[in-house]
Amino acid sequence: MAFVITAPCKEEKSGECVDVCPVDCIEEGKDMFYIDPAICIDCGACEAVCPVEAIYYEEDLIEEDEPYLQKAKEFFGQ
Ligand code: SF4
């Protein structure tokens, strides 16, 4: 399980999440930031600091946000 960055990040890309992640698993892509689901330890630190509430626990994703988990996997070559 992992946390997942969703659509609001595309408008914002503010990046606070990168600074608080204890395992450095958030990287900046062209259009948004991505969490590496293979490394994320589900600590929730990124979710707490995101100014646009773009980050959700995998199990709490609404249906329209589910493709963002797949996008993150593809970004990290998984
Ligand atoms: Fe990093 Fe924790 Fe966010 Fe996972 S939940 S991406 S480990 S800050």
Coordinates of C-alpha atoms and ligand atoms in Angstrom, one line a residue:
M1 CA 0.0 0.0 0.0
A2 CA 1.1 3.6 -0.6
F3 CA 0.0 7.1 -0.6
V4 CA -0.9 8.5 -4.1
I5 CA -0.7 12.1 -5.5
T6 CA -3.7 13.1 -7.5
A7 CA -5.0 15.8 -9.9
P8 CA -4.8 18.9 -7.8
C9 CA -1.0 18.6 -7.8
K10 CA -1.1 19.4 -11.5
E11 CA -2.2 23.0 -10.8
E12 CA 0.0 23.5 -7.8
K13 CA 3.2 21.5 -7.8
S14 CA 4.2 23.1 -4.6
G15 CA 6.5 20.3 -3.4
E16 CA 6.3 20.5 0.4
C17 CA 5.7 16.7 0.3
V18 CA 9.2 16.2 -1.0
D19 CA 10.8 17.9 2.0
V20 CA 8.9 15.9 4.6
C21 CA 9.1 12.4 3.1
P22 CA 11.4 10.3 5.4
V23 CA 12.3 7.8 2.7
D24 CA 12.8 10.3 -0.2
C25 CA 10.3 8.5 -2.4
I26 CA 8.6 11.6 -4.0
E27 CA 10.0 12.8 -7.3
E28 CA 9.0 15.7 -9.6
G29 CA 7.6 14.7 -13.0
K30 CA 6.9 17.0 -15.9
D31 CA 3.3 17.7 -14.9
M32 CA 3.1 16.7 -11.2
F33 CA 4.9 15.0 -8.4
Y34 CA 4.8 11.3 -7.9
I35 CA 5.2 8.9 -5.0
D36 CA 7.1 5.7 -5.6
P37 CA 4.6 3.1 -4.3
A38 CA 7.3 0.5 -3.9
I39 CA 9.2 2.6 -1.4
C40 CA 6.4 4.6 0.4
I41 CA 6.1 3.5 4.1
D42 CA 2.6 5.0 4.5
C43 CA 3.6 7.4 7.2
G44 CA 1.2 10.1 6.0
A45 CA 3.6 13.0 6.4
C46 CA 3.2 14.2 2.8
E47 CA -0.6 14.1 3.1
A48 CA -0.5 16.4 6.1
V49 CA 1.5 19.1 4.4
C50 CA -0.1 19.2 0.9
P51 CA -1.7 22.6 0.5
V52 CA -4.2 21.4 -2.1
E53 CA -5.2 18.0 -0.5
A54 CA -3.9 16.1 -3.5
I55 CA -2.5 13.1 -1.5
Y56 CA -4.6 10.1 -0.5
Y57 CA -4.0 6.7 0.9
E58 CA -4.3 4.1 -1.8
E59 CA -7.4 2.5 -0.2
D60 CA -9.2 5.8 0.1
L61 CA -8.9 6.8 -3.6
I62 CA -12.1 7.7 -5.2
E63 CA -12.7 5.8 -8.5
E64 CA -11.7 8.7 -10.8
D65 CA -8.4 9.1 -8.9
E66 CA -7.4 5.4 -9.2
P67 CA -5.5 5.9 -12.5
Y68 CA -3.0 8.1 -10.6
L69 CA -1.6 5.0 -8.8
Q70 CA -1.0 3.4 -12.1
K71 CA 0.6 6.6 -13.4
A72 CA 3.0 6.6 -10.4
K73 CA 3.9 3.0 -11.0
E74 CA 4.7 3.8 -14.7
F75 CA 6.7 6.9 -13.7
F76 CA 9.0 4.7 -11.6
G77 CA 9.1 1.9 -14.2
Q78 CA 7.0 -0.6 -12.3
Ligands
SF4_1 FE1 6.8 9.6 1.9 FE2 5.3 9.0 4.0 FE3 4.2 10.3 1.9 FE4 4.9 7.7 1.7 S1 3.3 8.6 3.1 S2 5.3 9.3 0.2 S3 6.7 7.6 3.0 S4 5.8 11.1 3.3

